[in-house]
Amino acid sequence: MRADYAQVFQNVDAVAKYTDVVYAPESYSTHVNARQRAFLRGLVHESFKGRRPVQHDFACGTGRAIRLLHGLVRECHGYDTSEAMLDSAREAGVYATLHTVAENGPVPAPATVDGPALVTMFRFLLNVPPEVRDRGIAFAAKALPDPDAGLLVIENHGNRQSLRHLAARRHAGKAWFSELAHTEVVEHLDAHGFDLVDARAFALSPDGAYRRGWSRPAARVVDDVTARVPGLWRWGTDVLYVARRR
Ligand SMILES: C[S@@+](CC[C@H](N)C(=O)[O-])C[C@H]1O[C@@H](n2cnc3c(N)ncnc32)[C@H](O)[C@@H]1O
């Protein structure tokens, strides 16, 4: 995890790497993103029963999680520390009001708490220190003051209990190889009065399986199935957790 995480995304090169390399066509992340889209849209249909929620996307970056829900939410607000990432979201034409927030200090206030809400926090918790994770979840708690207020969906893109862990020794000490255990996620949720209500994995394969022509087709088949099987989330390399206030 990185203490300077907010600084990493402050320049256009970091944005370009994110959009052109991490989310290049056929990459691991692009396939995970497509599977998450189907799950998230189904979740909104089932959980909000026709009452379109307001989406609050914390650490929205280029607006990826906002785009996953285009057309399904009543209103959307994205929050991020990086003007460069927010500019990229604007260029991509996201339907959202984008807010620049400070990287530390008082917990940012959600733009509105009117009506049901869906708070999304994707690819954020893994690489930041525990106090920054807590600040993000404290933001979600402000947007979701009670059990009927809606849902929080968090992504862990480096689950410790997955095949990805086999690479941990090789990457030991590298700033860009963090791992996050389910228990840590649940502890952070619990500390802010959230209960885990569902979880889903969007890949069992590590991203390296998508870099090689011979392993990519098999990885895609396995991971497409994984995203449809609820019980596999404990072993997923990439996991979404759905939580509700107690
Ligand atoms: C890996 S990107 C994820 C972007 C987007 N959520 C997604 O999944 O594509 C992490 C984002 O967190 C933002 N960020 C870093 N520190 C932050 C903080 N303390 N508060 C809010 N956002 C932060 C960065 O600027 C960056 O846009």
mmCIF file of C-alpha atoms and ligand atoms in Angstrom:
data_model
loop_
_atom_site.group_PDB
_atom_site.id
_atom_site.type_symbol
_atom_site.label_atom_id
_atom_site.label_comp_id
_atom_site.label_asym_id
_atom_site.label_seq_id
_atom_site.Cartn_x
_atom_site.Cartn_y
_atom_site.Cartn_z
ATOM 1 C CA MET A 1 0.000 0.000 0.000
ATOM 2 C CA ARG A 2 1.163 3.540 -0.633
ATOM 3 C CA ALA A 3 1.072 6.544 1.682
ATOM 4 C CA ASP A 4 1.375 8.822 -1.408
ATOM 5 C CA TYR A 5 -1.456 7.141 -3.305
ATOM 6 C CA ALA A 6 -3.378 10.339 -4.053
ATOM 7 C CA GLN A 7 -0.209 11.854 -5.617
ATOM 8 C CA VAL A 8 0.271 8.930 -7.992
ATOM 9 C CA PHE A 9 -2.774 9.926 -10.059
ATOM 10 C CA GLN A 10 -2.062 13.643 -10.298
ATOM 11 C CA ASN A 11 -0.456 13.607 -13.740
ATOM 12 C CA VAL A 12 -1.589 12.824 -17.270
ATOM 13 C CA ASP A 13 0.917 9.954 -17.695
ATOM 14 C CA ALA A 14 -0.704 8.053 -14.818
ATOM 15 C CA VAL A 15 -4.125 8.645 -16.366
ATOM 16 C CA ALA A 16 -2.922 7.430 -19.772
ATOM 17 C CA LYS A 17 -1.436 4.286 -18.213
ATOM 18 C CA TYR A 18 -4.714 3.593 -16.452
ATOM 19 C CA THR A 19 -6.925 4.021 -19.512
ATOM 20 C CA ASP A 20 -4.587 2.672 -22.227
ATOM 21 C CA VAL A 21 -2.648 -0.088 -20.449
ATOM 22 C CA VAL A 22 -4.659 -1.304 -17.421
ATOM 23 C CA TYR A 23 -7.934 -1.019 -19.368
ATOM 24 C CA ALA A 24 -6.546 -1.900 -22.812
ATOM 25 C CA PRO A 25 -8.860 -4.044 -24.974
ATOM 26 C CA GLU A 26 -8.684 -7.743 -23.998
ATOM 27 C CA SER A 27 -6.819 -7.010 -20.755
ATOM 28 C CA TYR A 28 -7.678 -8.769 -17.498
ATOM 29 C CA SER A 29 -9.159 -5.557 -16.070
ATOM 30 C CA THR A 30 -11.304 -4.940 -19.147
ATOM 31 C CA HIS A 31 -12.854 -8.400 -18.861
ATOM 32 C CA VAL A 32 -13.379 -7.983 -15.102
ATOM 33 C CA ASN A 33 -15.038 -4.641 -15.821
ATOM 34 C CA ALA A 34 -17.494 -6.229 -18.291
ATOM 35 C CA ARG A 35 -18.472 -8.912 -15.761
ATOM 36 C CA GLN A 36 -18.886 -6.330 -13.002
ATOM 37 C CA ARG A 37 -21.178 -4.338 -15.279
ATOM 38 C CA ALA A 38 -23.630 -7.225 -15.613
ATOM 39 C CA PHE A 39 -23.579 -7.933 -11.866
ATOM 40 C CA LEU A 40 -23.974 -4.320 -10.801
ATOM 41 C CA ARG A 41 -26.828 -3.584 -13.175
ATOM 42 C CA GLY A 42 -28.630 -6.717 -11.966
ATOM 43 C CA LEU A 43 -28.034 -5.662 -8.362
ATOM 44 C CA VAL A 44 -29.610 -2.241 -8.965
ATOM 45 C CA HIS A 45 -32.645 -3.782 -10.659
ATOM 46 C CA GLU A 46 -33.172 -6.302 -7.850
ATOM 47 C CA SER A 47 -32.338 -4.150 -4.839
ATOM 48 C CA PHE A 48 -33.977 -0.848 -5.684
ATOM 49 C CA LYS A 49 -37.152 -2.260 -7.284
ATOM 50 C CA GLY A 50 -37.663 0.491 -9.837
ATOM 51 C CA ARG A 51 -36.656 3.339 -7.466
ATOM 52 C CA ARG A 52 -33.573 4.598 -9.230
ATOM 53 C CA PRO A 53 -30.830 5.351 -6.687
ATOM 54 C CA VAL A 54 -28.445 8.275 -6.571
ATOM 55 C CA GLN A 55 -24.921 6.967 -7.181
ATOM 56 C CA HIS A 56 -22.015 8.348 -5.158
ATOM 57 C CA ASP A 57 -18.742 7.045 -6.630
ATOM 58 C CA PHE A 58 -15.893 7.682 -4.192
ATOM 59 C CA ALA A 59 -12.399 7.762 -5.783
ATOM 60 C CA CYS A 60 -14.206 7.759 -9.136
ATOM 61 C CA GLY A 61 -11.066 8.393 -11.201
ATOM 62 C CA THR A 62 -11.885 8.216 -14.906
ATOM 63 C CA GLY A 63 -15.511 7.387 -14.090
ATOM 64 C CA ARG A 64 -15.343 3.669 -14.834
ATOM 65 C CA ALA A 65 -17.861 2.667 -12.121
ATOM 66 C CA ILE A 66 -20.083 5.568 -13.126
ATOM 67 C CA ARG A 67 -20.192 4.311 -16.713
ATOM 68 C CA LEU A 68 -21.131 0.819 -15.490
ATOM 69 C CA LEU A 69 -24.438 2.256 -14.272
ATOM 70 C CA HIS A 70 -25.228 4.790 -16.979
ATOM 71 C CA GLY A 71 -28.974 5.041 -17.477
ATOM 72 C CA LEU A 72 -29.875 3.199 -14.258
ATOM 73 C CA VAL A 73 -29.332 5.895 -11.661
ATOM 74 C CA ARG A 74 -31.363 9.007 -10.972
ATOM 75 C CA GLU A 75 -28.352 11.210 -10.408
ATOM 76 C CA CYS A 76 -24.641 10.549 -10.038
ATOM 77 C CA HIS A 77 -21.816 12.241 -8.150
ATOM 78 C CA GLY A 78 -18.149 11.330 -8.533
ATOM 79 C CA TYR A 79 -15.530 12.332 -5.940
ATOM 80 C CA ASP A 80 -11.769 12.235 -6.457
ATOM 81 C CA THR A 81 -8.549 13.967 -5.449
ATOM 82 C CA SER A 82 -7.072 14.055 -8.949
ATOM 83 C CA GLU A 83 -8.016 16.765 -11.439
ATOM 84 C CA ALA A 84 -6.214 14.763 -14.132
ATOM 85 C CA MET A 85 -8.424 11.709 -13.499
ATOM 86 C CA LEU A 86 -11.549 13.872 -13.339
ATOM 87 C CA ASP A 87 -10.600 15.565 -16.640
ATOM 88 C CA SER A 88 -10.369 12.125 -18.209
ATOM 89 C CA ALA A 89 -13.847 11.302 -16.843
ATOM 90 C CA ARG A 90 -15.175 14.543 -18.359
ATOM 91 C CA GLU A 91 -13.556 13.733 -21.712
ATOM 92 C CA ALA A 92 -15.151 10.263 -21.613
ATOM 93 C CA GLY A 93 -18.522 12.012 -21.234
ATOM 94 C CA VAL A 94 -19.684 10.572 -17.912
ATOM 95 C CA TYR A 95 -23.180 11.572 -16.820
ATOM 96 C CA ALA A 96 -22.203 12.805 -13.368
ATOM 97 C CA THR A 97 -21.384 15.846 -11.319
ATOM 98 C CA LEU A 98 -17.698 15.558 -10.466
ATOM 99 C CA HIS A 99 -16.301 16.871 -7.186
ATOM 100 C CA THR A 100 -12.665 17.415 -6.277
ATOM 101 C CA VAL A 101 -12.033 16.318 -2.677
ATOM 102 C CA ALA A 102 -9.058 16.668 -0.347
ATOM 103 C CA GLU A 103 -6.909 13.582 0.165
ATOM 104 C CA ASN A 104 -7.139 13.822 3.967
ATOM 105 C CA GLY A 105 -8.775 15.891 6.680
ATOM 106 C CA PRO A 106 -12.499 15.914 7.449
ATOM 107 C CA VAL A 107 -14.553 13.230 5.729
ATOM 108 C CA PRO A 108 -16.028 14.737 2.532
ATOM 109 C CA ALA A 109 -19.776 15.307 2.554
ATOM 110 C CA PRO A 110 -21.895 13.532 -0.064
ATOM 111 C CA ALA A 111 -23.617 15.974 -2.427
ATOM 112 C CA THR A 112 -27.085 14.850 -1.365
ATOM 113 C CA VAL A 113 -28.634 12.225 0.912
ATOM 114 C CA ASP A 114 -32.047 12.531 -0.653
ATOM 115 C CA GLY A 115 -33.665 9.223 -1.707
ATOM 116 C CA PRO A 116 -32.095 5.765 -2.021
ATOM 117 C CA ALA A 117 -28.377 5.726 -2.728
ATOM 118 C CA LEU A 118 -25.745 3.410 -4.099
ATOM 119 C CA VAL A 119 -22.203 4.173 -2.978
ATOM 120 C CA THR A 120 -19.466 2.657 -5.126
ATOM 121 C CA MET A 121 -15.779 2.539 -4.206
ATOM 122 C CA PHE A 122 -13.794 0.675 -6.845
ATOM 123 C CA ARG A 123 -10.057 -0.073 -6.960
ATOM 124 C CA PHE A 124 -9.391 2.165 -3.985
ATOM 125 C CA LEU A 125 -9.072 0.220 -0.721
ATOM 126 C CA LEU A 126 -6.287 -2.130 -1.820
ATOM 127 C CA ASN A 127 -3.471 0.362 -2.213
ATOM 128 C CA VAL A 128 -4.192 2.882 0.537
ATOM 129 C CA PRO A 129 -3.305 2.799 4.251
ATOM 130 C CA PRO A 130 -5.984 1.694 6.768
ATOM 131 C CA GLU A 131 -6.831 5.265 7.852
ATOM 132 C CA VAL A 132 -7.538 6.259 4.237
ATOM 133 C CA ARG A 133 -9.759 3.191 3.811
ATOM 134 C CA ASP A 134 -11.631 4.228 6.948
ATOM 135 C CA ARG A 135 -12.129 7.738 5.619
ATOM 136 C CA GLY A 136 -13.631 6.331 2.421
ATOM 137 C CA ILE A 137 -16.023 4.082 4.318
ATOM 138 C CA ALA A 138 -16.899 6.935 6.682
ATOM 139 C CA PHE A 139 -17.918 8.873 3.557
ATOM 140 C CA ALA A 140 -20.171 5.947 2.569
ATOM 141 C CA ALA A 141 -21.704 5.930 6.052
ATOM 142 C CA LYS A 142 -22.623 9.608 5.630
ATOM 143 C CA ALA A 143 -24.363 8.848 2.332
ATOM 144 C CA LEU A 144 -26.058 5.775 3.823
ATOM 145 C CA PRO A 145 -27.225 6.810 7.299
ATOM 146 C CA ASP A 146 -29.523 3.805 7.935
ATOM 147 C CA PRO A 147 -30.360 0.305 6.574
ATOM 148 C CA ASP A 148 -33.059 1.625 4.226
ATOM 149 C CA ALA A 149 -30.787 4.263 2.694
ATOM 150 C CA GLY A 150 -29.293 1.910 0.107
ATOM 151 C CA LEU A 151 -26.146 -0.101 -0.559
ATOM 152 C CA LEU A 152 -22.388 0.211 -0.568
ATOM 153 C CA VAL A 153 -20.372 -1.730 -3.171
ATOM 154 C CA ILE A 154 -16.613 -2.010 -2.695
ATOM 155 C CA GLU A 155 -14.036 -3.587 -4.989
ATOM 156 C CA ASN A 156 -11.012 -5.519 -3.733
ATOM 157 C CA HIS A 157 -8.786 -6.027 -6.764
ATOM 158 C CA GLY A 158 -6.084 -7.888 -4.849
ATOM 159 C CA ASN A 159 -7.692 -10.554 -2.705
ATOM 160 C CA ARG A 160 -5.111 -12.246 -0.489
ATOM 161 C CA GLN A 161 -6.965 -15.585 -0.596
ATOM 162 C CA SER A 162 -6.621 -15.979 -4.366
ATOM 163 C CA LEU A 163 -4.167 -17.485 -6.869
ATOM 164 C CA ARG A 164 -2.685 -13.994 -7.132
ATOM 165 C CA HIS A 165 -1.138 -14.596 -3.702
ATOM 166 C CA LEU A 166 1.334 -17.039 -5.334
ATOM 167 C CA ALA A 167 3.069 -13.967 -6.776
ATOM 168 C CA ALA A 168 3.302 -12.184 -3.427
ATOM 169 C CA ARG A 169 6.773 -13.483 -2.560
ATOM 170 C CA ARG A 170 8.128 -12.442 -5.991
ATOM 171 C CA HIS A 171 6.696 -8.940 -5.558
ATOM 172 C CA ALA A 172 7.604 -8.545 -1.879
ATOM 173 C CA GLY A 173 8.406 -4.923 -1.031
ATOM 174 C CA LYS A 174 7.107 -3.506 -4.318
ATOM 175 C CA ALA A 175 4.833 -0.497 -3.855
ATOM 176 C CA TRP A 176 2.459 -1.723 -6.542
ATOM 177 C CA PHE A 177 1.788 -5.168 -5.158
ATOM 178 C CA SER A 178 -0.627 -4.991 -2.258
ATOM 179 C CA GLU A 179 -2.982 -7.620 -0.953
ATOM 180 C CA LEU A 180 -6.209 -7.193 0.962
ATOM 181 C CA ALA A 181 -7.953 -9.968 2.908
ATOM 182 C CA HIS A 182 -11.717 -10.378 3.175
ATOM 183 C CA THR A 183 -11.372 -10.122 6.952
ATOM 184 C CA GLU A 184 -9.767 -6.675 6.622
ATOM 185 C CA VAL A 185 -12.592 -5.476 4.378
ATOM 186 C CA VAL A 186 -15.218 -6.791 6.788
ATOM 187 C CA GLU A 187 -13.441 -5.165 9.761
ATOM 188 C CA HIS A 188 -13.468 -1.771 8.038
ATOM 189 C CA LEU A 189 -17.147 -2.202 7.151
ATOM 190 C CA ASP A 190 -18.028 -3.294 10.678
ATOM 191 C CA ALA A 191 -16.246 -0.312 12.218
ATOM 192 C CA HIS A 192 -18.653 1.980 10.348
ATOM 193 C CA GLY A 193 -21.819 -0.010 11.037
ATOM 194 C CA PHE A 194 -21.994 -1.927 7.746
ATOM 195 C CA ASP A 195 -22.902 -5.614 7.400
ATOM 196 C CA LEU A 196 -21.772 -7.654 4.429
ATOM 197 C CA VAL A 197 -24.854 -8.810 2.510
ATOM 198 C CA ASP A 198 -23.303 -10.296 -0.645
ATOM 199 C CA ALA A 199 -20.010 -10.747 -2.451
ATOM 200 C CA ARG A 200 -19.025 -11.894 -5.904
ATOM 201 C CA ALA A 201 -15.766 -12.758 -7.662
ATOM 202 C CA PHE A 202 -15.108 -11.572 -11.214
ATOM 203 C CA ALA A 203 -12.001 -13.652 -11.874
ATOM 204 C CA LEU A 204 -10.218 -16.615 -10.358
ATOM 205 C CA SER A 205 -7.262 -16.153 -12.709
ATOM 206 C CA PRO A 206 -4.511 -13.665 -11.985
ATOM 207 C CA ASP A 207 -3.999 -10.907 -14.569
ATOM 208 C CA GLY A 208 -0.888 -12.670 -15.952
ATOM 209 C CA ALA A 209 -3.158 -15.352 -17.439
ATOM 210 C CA TYR A 210 -4.570 -12.686 -19.784
ATOM 211 C CA ARG A 211 -1.148 -11.543 -21.019
ATOM 212 C CA ARG A 212 -0.313 -14.822 -22.743
ATOM 213 C CA GLY A 213 -2.090 -15.919 -25.901
ATOM 214 C CA TRP A 214 -2.150 -19.581 -24.864
ATOM 215 C CA SER A 215 -3.705 -19.086 -21.431
ATOM 216 C CA ARG A 216 -6.090 -16.196 -22.173
ATOM 217 C CA PRO A 217 -8.968 -18.196 -23.744
ATOM 218 C CA ALA A 218 -9.046 -20.698 -20.862
ATOM 219 C CA ALA A 219 -8.845 -17.921 -18.260
ATOM 220 C CA ARG A 220 -11.748 -16.117 -19.929
ATOM 221 C CA VAL A 221 -13.954 -19.215 -19.854
ATOM 222 C CA VAL A 222 -13.157 -19.972 -16.198
ATOM 223 C CA ASP A 223 -13.633 -16.360 -15.117
ATOM 224 C CA ASP A 224 -16.869 -15.859 -17.074
ATOM 225 C CA VAL A 225 -18.282 -18.846 -15.158
ATOM 226 C CA THR A 226 -16.829 -17.589 -11.864
ATOM 227 C CA ALA A 227 -18.740 -14.314 -12.170
ATOM 228 C CA ARG A 228 -22.010 -16.260 -12.327
ATOM 229 C CA VAL A 229 -21.327 -18.581 -9.358
ATOM 230 C CA PRO A 230 -22.059 -16.789 -6.069
ATOM 231 C CA GLY A 231 -20.044 -19.136 -3.815
ATOM 232 C CA LEU A 232 -16.653 -18.578 -5.449
ATOM 233 C CA TRP A 233 -16.015 -15.082 -4.133
ATOM 234 C CA ARG A 234 -13.646 -16.202 -1.355
ATOM 235 C CA TRP A 235 -11.053 -17.302 -3.932
ATOM 236 C CA GLY A 236 -11.526 -14.542 -6.493
ATOM 237 C CA THR A 237 -8.589 -12.348 -7.535
ATOM 238 C CA ASP A 238 -11.109 -9.512 -7.921
ATOM 239 C CA VAL A 239 -14.101 -9.280 -5.571
ATOM 240 C CA LEU A 240 -17.045 -6.915 -5.110
ATOM 241 C CA TYR A 241 -18.565 -6.710 -1.608
ATOM 242 C CA VAL A 242 -22.114 -5.451 -1.112
ATOM 243 C CA ALA A 243 -22.871 -3.962 2.304
ATOM 244 C CA ARG A 244 -25.762 -2.334 4.125
ATOM 245 C CA ARG A 245 -25.866 -0.223 7.301
ATOM 246 C CA ARG A 246 -27.068 -2.041 10.425
HETATM 247 C C1 LIG B 1 -7.011 3.047 -9.241
HETATM 248 S S1 LIG B 1 -7.922 4.522 -9.369
HETATM 249 C C2 LIG B 1 -9.577 3.881 -9.397
HETATM 250 C C3 LIG B 1 -10.511 4.752 -10.174
HETATM 251 C C4 LIG B 1 -11.925 4.186 -10.337
HETATM 252 N N1 LIG B 1 -12.587 4.038 -9.056
HETATM 253 C C5 LIG B 1 -11.883 2.855 -11.060
HETATM 254 O O1 LIG B 1 -12.141 1.808 -10.442
HETATM 255 O O2 LIG B 1 -11.550 2.847 -12.247
HETATM 256 C C6 LIG B 1 -7.818 5.186 -7.702
HETATM 257 C C7 LIG B 1 -8.406 6.579 -7.600
HETATM 258 O O3 LIG B 1 -8.377 6.979 -6.234
HETATM 259 C C8 LIG B 1 -8.142 8.382 -6.192
HETATM 260 N N2 LIG B 1 -7.692 8.714 -4.838
HETATM 261 C C9 LIG B 1 -6.484 8.500 -4.290
HETATM 262 N N3 LIG B 1 -6.465 8.899 -3.013
HETATM 263 C C10 LIG B 1 -7.717 9.380 -2.732
HETATM 264 C C11 LIG B 1 -8.339 9.908 -1.570
HETATM 265 N N4 LIG B 1 -7.645 10.043 -0.412
HETATM 266 N N5 LIG B 1 -9.645 10.287 -1.639
HETATM 267 C C12 LIG B 1 -10.338 10.149 -2.800
HETATM 268 N N6 LIG B 1 -9.796 9.637 -3.936
HETATM 269 C C13 LIG B 1 -8.504 9.255 -3.910
HETATM 270 C C14 LIG B 1 -7.105 8.576 -7.276
HETATM 271 O O4 LIG B 1 -7.000 9.916 -7.695
HETATM 272 C C15 LIG B 1 -7.626 7.643 -8.361
HETATM 273 O O5 LIG B 1 -8.470 8.309 -9.259
#
